[in-house]
């Protein structure tokens, strides 16, 4: 009986088929995977029931657009107008200017007593995270009023203190020139410098700049007076990132 020839298997063709099957398997097992950046979405926050409201009067808006045009409170203005607006921001009782409160012996005593009670009550809160957050808030407020008390003791005169929420918001544009940007900024800071120097000279017999220079030279005895000037006229300047305005 004659032998039946067994056909040879083409190894090259088998390799091609195996390769195609491998590609098919890789495609079908990966095509369902999500593509994109791995991000964790923030949790939805509950409605804020006790959030402090920032009133428009507590924000002085100063902006320079890409054409170097100045706006104050969303109205066209000149750079020379900045000085009066910033001066009023710190000193005026007008309805469109920041809220202010009286600082005297009575308001200091009442406020610090209330804060002491709040701090003691907060220490009893079982929720550690809530307790830490509230203690930080009340202790910062207590430190702020201790600064006002020190200022009153040094100057011997009650004074009106600008709201801690008051801020000068200075916005610029990506197209604003450096010259205009710094010219407006110098106006803002120049008013604060003048107010601090005038108050310091009246209260302590030397300017704020002189006291800072002496302190930098090693005279630490002036530190309480420097702090008192900053309490009366704090730096309240906010500069958001440049944008298109």
Tab-separated table of C-alpha atoms in Angstrom:
chain	number	residue	atom	x	y	z
A	1	UNK	CA	0.000	0.000	0.000
A	2	UNK	CA	1.430	3.285	-0.988
A	3	UNK	CA	2.296	5.842	1.698
A	4	UNK	CA	0.099	8.901	1.769
A	5	UNK	CA	2.119	12.076	1.676
A	6	UNK	CA	1.425	14.396	4.607
A	7	UNK	CA	1.338	18.004	3.438
A	8	UNK	CA	3.802	20.317	5.117
A	9	UNK	CA	2.495	23.201	7.203
A	10	UNK	CA	3.744	26.594	6.143
A	11	UNK	CA	5.326	27.952	9.335
A	12	UNK	CA	5.425	31.476	7.955
A	13	UNK	CA	1.663	31.546	7.405
A	14	UNK	CA	1.036	30.223	10.914
A	15	UNK	CA	3.189	32.983	12.360
A	16	UNK	CA	1.223	35.586	10.433
A	17	UNK	CA	-2.066	34.176	11.699
A	18	UNK	CA	-0.775	34.103	15.278
A	19	UNK	CA	0.330	37.716	15.005
A	20	UNK	CA	-3.079	38.781	13.657
A	21	UNK	CA	-4.830	36.952	16.496
A	22	UNK	CA	-2.590	38.725	19.010
A	23	UNK	CA	-3.455	42.119	17.518
A	24	UNK	CA	-7.163	41.244	17.555
A	25	UNK	CA	-6.951	40.222	21.208
A	26	UNK	CA	-5.134	43.414	22.211
A	27	UNK	CA	-7.666	45.618	20.436
A	28	UNK	CA	-10.759	43.876	21.769
A	29	UNK	CA	-9.500	43.785	25.353
A	30	UNK	CA	-8.518	47.462	25.521
A	31	UNK	CA	-11.134	49.262	23.428
A	32	UNK	CA	-13.598	49.518	26.336
A	33	UNK	CA	-11.214	51.332	28.626
A	34	UNK	CA	-11.924	54.972	29.453
A	35	UNK	CA	-9.523	57.440	27.937
A	36	UNK	CA	-8.605	60.835	29.390
A	37	UNK	CA	-7.083	62.467	32.438
A	38	UNK	CA	-7.449	60.903	35.847
A	39	UNK	CA	-9.311	63.520	37.870
A	40	UNK	CA	-11.154	63.397	41.147
A	41	UNK	CA	-14.219	65.576	40.940
A	42	UNK	CA	-14.846	67.763	43.988
A	43	UNK	CA	-17.748	66.836	46.210
A	44	UNK	CA	-20.835	68.964	45.966
A	45	UNK	CA	-20.853	71.407	48.869
A	46	UNK	CA	-24.016	71.990	50.883
A	47	UNK	CA	-25.564	75.474	50.762
A	48	UNK	CA	-23.650	77.884	52.979
A	49	UNK	CA	-25.900	79.054	55.794
A	50	UNK	CA	-23.421	81.139	57.754
A	51	UNK	CA	-21.098	82.557	55.093
A	52	UNK	CA	-19.966	86.168	55.628
A	53	UNK	CA	-21.327	88.421	52.908
A	54	UNK	CA	-18.813	90.720	51.273
A	55	UNK	CA	-20.745	93.882	50.608
A	56	UNK	CA	-19.931	95.963	47.547
A	57	UNK	CA	-19.081	98.932	49.737
A	58	UNK	CA	-16.237	96.933	51.286
A	59	UNK	CA	-14.518	96.457	47.921
A	60	UNK	CA	-12.899	99.375	46.095
A	61	UNK	CA	-12.527	98.253	42.476
A	62	UNK	CA	-9.630	99.710	40.490
A	63	UNK	CA	-8.876	98.263	37.056
A	64	UNK	CA	-6.670	99.005	34.049
A	65	UNK	CA	-7.599	97.443	30.703
A	66	UNK	CA	-5.438	96.441	27.747
A	67	UNK	CA	-5.523	99.997	26.391
A	68	UNK	CA	-4.142	101.422	29.661
A	69	UNK	CA	-7.556	102.935	30.426
A	70	UNK	CA	-8.287	103.255	34.130
A	71	UNK	CA	-11.620	102.447	35.758
A	72	UNK	CA	-12.573	103.073	39.371
A	73	UNK	CA	-15.802	101.482	40.533
A	74	UNK	CA	-16.424	100.535	36.883
A	75	UNK	CA	-16.336	104.149	35.681
A	76	UNK	CA	-13.635	105.850	33.614
A	77	UNK	CA	-11.105	107.731	35.722
A	78	UNK	CA	-7.677	109.352	35.596
A	79	UNK	CA	-4.641	108.176	37.518
A	80	UNK	CA	-4.790	111.378	39.566
A	81	UNK	CA	-8.207	110.251	40.891
A	82	UNK	CA	-6.749	107.190	42.614
A	83	UNK	CA	-5.370	109.171	45.565
A	84	UNK	CA	-8.734	110.576	46.671
A	85	UNK	CA	-10.525	107.252	46.260
A	86	UNK	CA	-7.959	105.379	48.365
A	87	UNK	CA	-7.947	108.127	51.000
A	88	UNK	CA	-11.746	107.884	51.235
A	89	UNK	CA	-11.490	104.095	51.404
A	90	UNK	CA	-9.587	104.400	54.676
A	91	UNK	CA	-11.182	107.497	56.185
A	92	UNK	CA	-14.640	108.235	54.780
A	93	UNK	CA	-17.928	107.387	56.488
A	94	UNK	CA	-19.855	107.630	53.199
A	95	UNK	CA	-22.345	104.874	52.397
A	96	UNK	CA	-20.280	103.696	49.424
A	97	UNK	CA	-17.114	103.347	51.502
A	98	UNK	CA	-16.109	100.407	53.745
A	99	UNK	CA	-17.826	99.686	57.029
A	100	UNK	CA	-16.025	100.931	60.106
A	101	UNK	CA	-16.433	100.251	63.820
A	102	UNK	CA	-15.525	102.197	66.928
A	103	UNK	CA	-12.598	101.002	69.006
A	104	UNK	CA	-12.619	102.195	72.612
A	105	UNK	CA	-12.305	100.658	76.062
A	106	UNK	CA	-15.908	99.419	76.085
A	107	UNK	CA	-15.891	97.784	72.649
A	108	UNK	CA	-12.546	96.143	73.392
A	109	UNK	CA	-13.695	94.780	76.758
A	110	UNK	CA	-17.021	93.506	75.378
A	111	UNK	CA	-15.509	91.874	72.303
A	112	UNK	CA	-12.621	90.216	74.111
A	113	UNK	CA	-14.966	88.901	76.809
A	114	UNK	CA	-17.233	87.350	74.164
A	115	UNK	CA	-14.246	85.811	72.405
A	116	UNK	CA	-12.955	84.335	75.672
A	117	UNK	CA	-16.351	82.682	76.249
A	118	UNK	CA	-16.431	81.340	72.692
A	119	UNK	CA	-12.926	79.915	73.027
A	120	UNK	CA	-13.775	78.137	76.296
A	121	UNK	CA	-17.005	76.724	74.845
A	122	UNK	CA	-15.224	75.585	71.697
A	123	UNK	CA	-12.688	73.585	73.710
A	124	UNK	CA	-15.565	71.328	74.823
A	125	UNK	CA	-16.645	70.403	71.284
A	126	UNK	CA	-16.121	66.640	70.731
A	127	UNK	CA	-15.582	66.961	66.973
A	128	UNK	CA	-11.826	67.513	66.776
A	129	UNK	CA	-11.790	68.986	63.255
A	130	UNK	CA	-14.554	71.464	64.038
A	131	UNK	CA	-12.906	72.373	67.328
A	132	UNK	CA	-9.542	73.094	65.701
A	133	UNK	CA	-11.122	75.206	62.949
A	134	UNK	CA	-13.186	77.303	65.363
A	135	UNK	CA	-10.332	77.764	67.819
A	136	UNK	CA	-8.118	79.029	65.011
A	137	UNK	CA	-10.823	81.494	63.953
A	138	UNK	CA	-11.495	82.830	67.459
A	139	UNK	CA	-7.834	82.997	68.478
A	140	UNK	CA	-7.000	85.030	65.371
A	141	UNK	CA	-9.870	87.386	66.192
A	142	UNK	CA	-8.596	87.685	69.767
A	143	UNK	CA	-5.095	88.492	68.515
A	144	UNK	CA	-6.572	91.151	66.218
A	145	UNK	CA	-8.404	92.822	69.103
A	146	UNK	CA	-5.328	92.632	71.318
A	147	UNK	CA	-3.578	94.662	68.621
A	148	UNK	CA	-6.387	97.228	68.727
A	149	UNK	CA	-6.133	97.343	72.516
A	150	UNK	CA	-2.389	97.981	72.275
A	151	UNK	CA	-3.005	100.752	69.735
A	152	UNK	CA	-5.559	102.397	72.023
A	153	UNK	CA	-3.200	102.220	75.006
A	154	UNK	CA	-0.401	103.852	73.019
A	155	UNK	CA	-2.426	106.614	71.371
A	156	UNK	CA	-4.857	107.244	74.271
A	157	UNK	CA	-7.606	108.040	71.761
A	158	UNK	CA	-10.617	105.995	70.550
A	159	UNK	CA	-10.588	105.457	66.800
A	160	UNK	CA	-12.633	104.099	63.914
A	161	UNK	CA	-11.280	100.860	62.472
A	162	UNK	CA	-11.920	99.747	58.910
A	163	UNK	CA	-13.759	96.447	58.422
A	164	UNK	CA	-11.535	93.386	58.154
A	165	UNK	CA	-13.456	92.503	54.971
A	166	UNK	CA	-12.551	95.801	53.286
A	167	UNK	CA	-10.156	95.458	50.363
A	168	UNK	CA	-8.827	97.426	47.403
A	169	UNK	CA	-9.122	95.136	44.375
A	170	UNK	CA	-6.611	96.199	41.728
A	171	UNK	CA	-6.993	94.364	38.425
A	172	UNK	CA	-4.843	94.642	35.328
A	173	UNK	CA	-4.963	93.204	31.825
A	174	UNK	CA	-2.481	91.096	29.913
A	175	UNK	CA	-2.102	94.082	27.598
A	176	UNK	CA	-1.567	96.672	30.343
A	177	UNK	CA	1.859	98.304	30.054
A	178	UNK	CA	4.254	98.009	32.981
A	179	UNK	CA	4.475	101.785	33.159
A	180	UNK	CA	0.739	102.272	33.693
A	181	UNK	CA	0.434	99.269	35.992
A	182	UNK	CA	3.118	100.510	38.377
A	183	UNK	CA	1.977	104.124	38.137
A	184	UNK	CA	-1.448	103.157	39.483
A	185	UNK	CA	0.081	100.795	42.051
A	186	UNK	CA	2.396	103.554	43.278
A	187	UNK	CA	-0.616	105.835	43.715
A	188	UNK	CA	-2.406	103.240	45.852
A	189	UNK	CA	0.600	102.463	48.047
A	190	UNK	CA	1.597	106.117	48.183
A	191	UNK	CA	-1.683	107.050	49.881
A	192	UNK	CA	-1.197	104.364	52.527
A	193	UNK	CA	2.389	105.526	53.067
A	194	UNK	CA	1.219	109.128	53.575
A	195	UNK	CA	-1.594	108.148	55.946
A	196	UNK	CA	0.742	106.016	58.037
A	197	UNK	CA	3.422	108.693	58.202
A	198	UNK	CA	0.949	111.445	59.125
A	199	UNK	CA	-0.672	109.362	61.860
A	200	UNK	CA	2.670	108.189	63.216
A	201	UNK	CA	4.045	111.724	63.361
A	202	UNK	CA	0.938	112.945	65.173
A	203	UNK	CA	0.858	110.066	67.657
A	204	UNK	CA	4.536	109.305	68.252
A	205	UNK	CA	6.539	112.285	66.997
A	206	UNK	CA	8.221	110.478	64.102
A	207	UNK	CA	7.110	109.099	60.777
A	208	UNK	CA	6.328	105.458	60.130
A	209	UNK	CA	9.207	105.302	57.647
A	210	UNK	CA	11.623	106.608	60.290
A	211	UNK	CA	10.451	104.022	62.817
A	212	UNK	CA	10.826	101.173	60.324
A	213	UNK	CA	14.333	102.330	59.438
A	214	UNK	CA	15.332	102.482	63.105
A	215	UNK	CA	13.825	99.057	63.767
A	216	UNK	CA	15.734	97.605	60.825
A	217	UNK	CA	18.846	99.059	62.459
A	218	UNK	CA	18.159	97.083	65.637
A	219	UNK	CA	15.840	99.309	67.722
A	220	UNK	CA	13.146	96.796	68.716
A	221	UNK	CA	11.522	99.202	71.191
A	222	UNK	CA	9.586	100.766	68.315
A	223	UNK	CA	7.852	97.509	67.401
A	224	UNK	CA	4.637	98.204	69.407
A	225	UNK	CA	4.252	101.626	67.783
A	226	UNK	CA	4.824	100.206	64.290
A	227	UNK	CA	2.110	97.616	64.957
A	228	UNK	CA	-0.220	100.356	66.193
A	229	UNK	CA	0.203	102.280	62.933
A	230	UNK	CA	-0.576	99.135	60.945
A	231	UNK	CA	-3.714	98.588	63.004
A	232	UNK	CA	-4.930	102.080	62.188
A	233	UNK	CA	-3.996	101.856	58.517
A	234	UNK	CA	-3.660	98.220	57.406
A	235	UNK	CA	-2.525	97.223	53.922
A	236	UNK	CA	-5.666	95.951	52.195
A	237	UNK	CA	-4.593	95.360	48.614
A	238	UNK	CA	-5.718	92.430	46.485
A	239	UNK	CA	-4.165	91.876	43.050
A	240	UNK	CA	-5.843	89.054	41.084
A	241	UNK	CA	-4.061	87.523	38.110
A	242	UNK	CA	-4.127	89.656	34.979
A	243	UNK	CA	-7.106	88.941	32.737
A	244	UNK	CA	-8.927	90.364	29.750
A	245	UNK	CA	-10.933	93.396	30.898
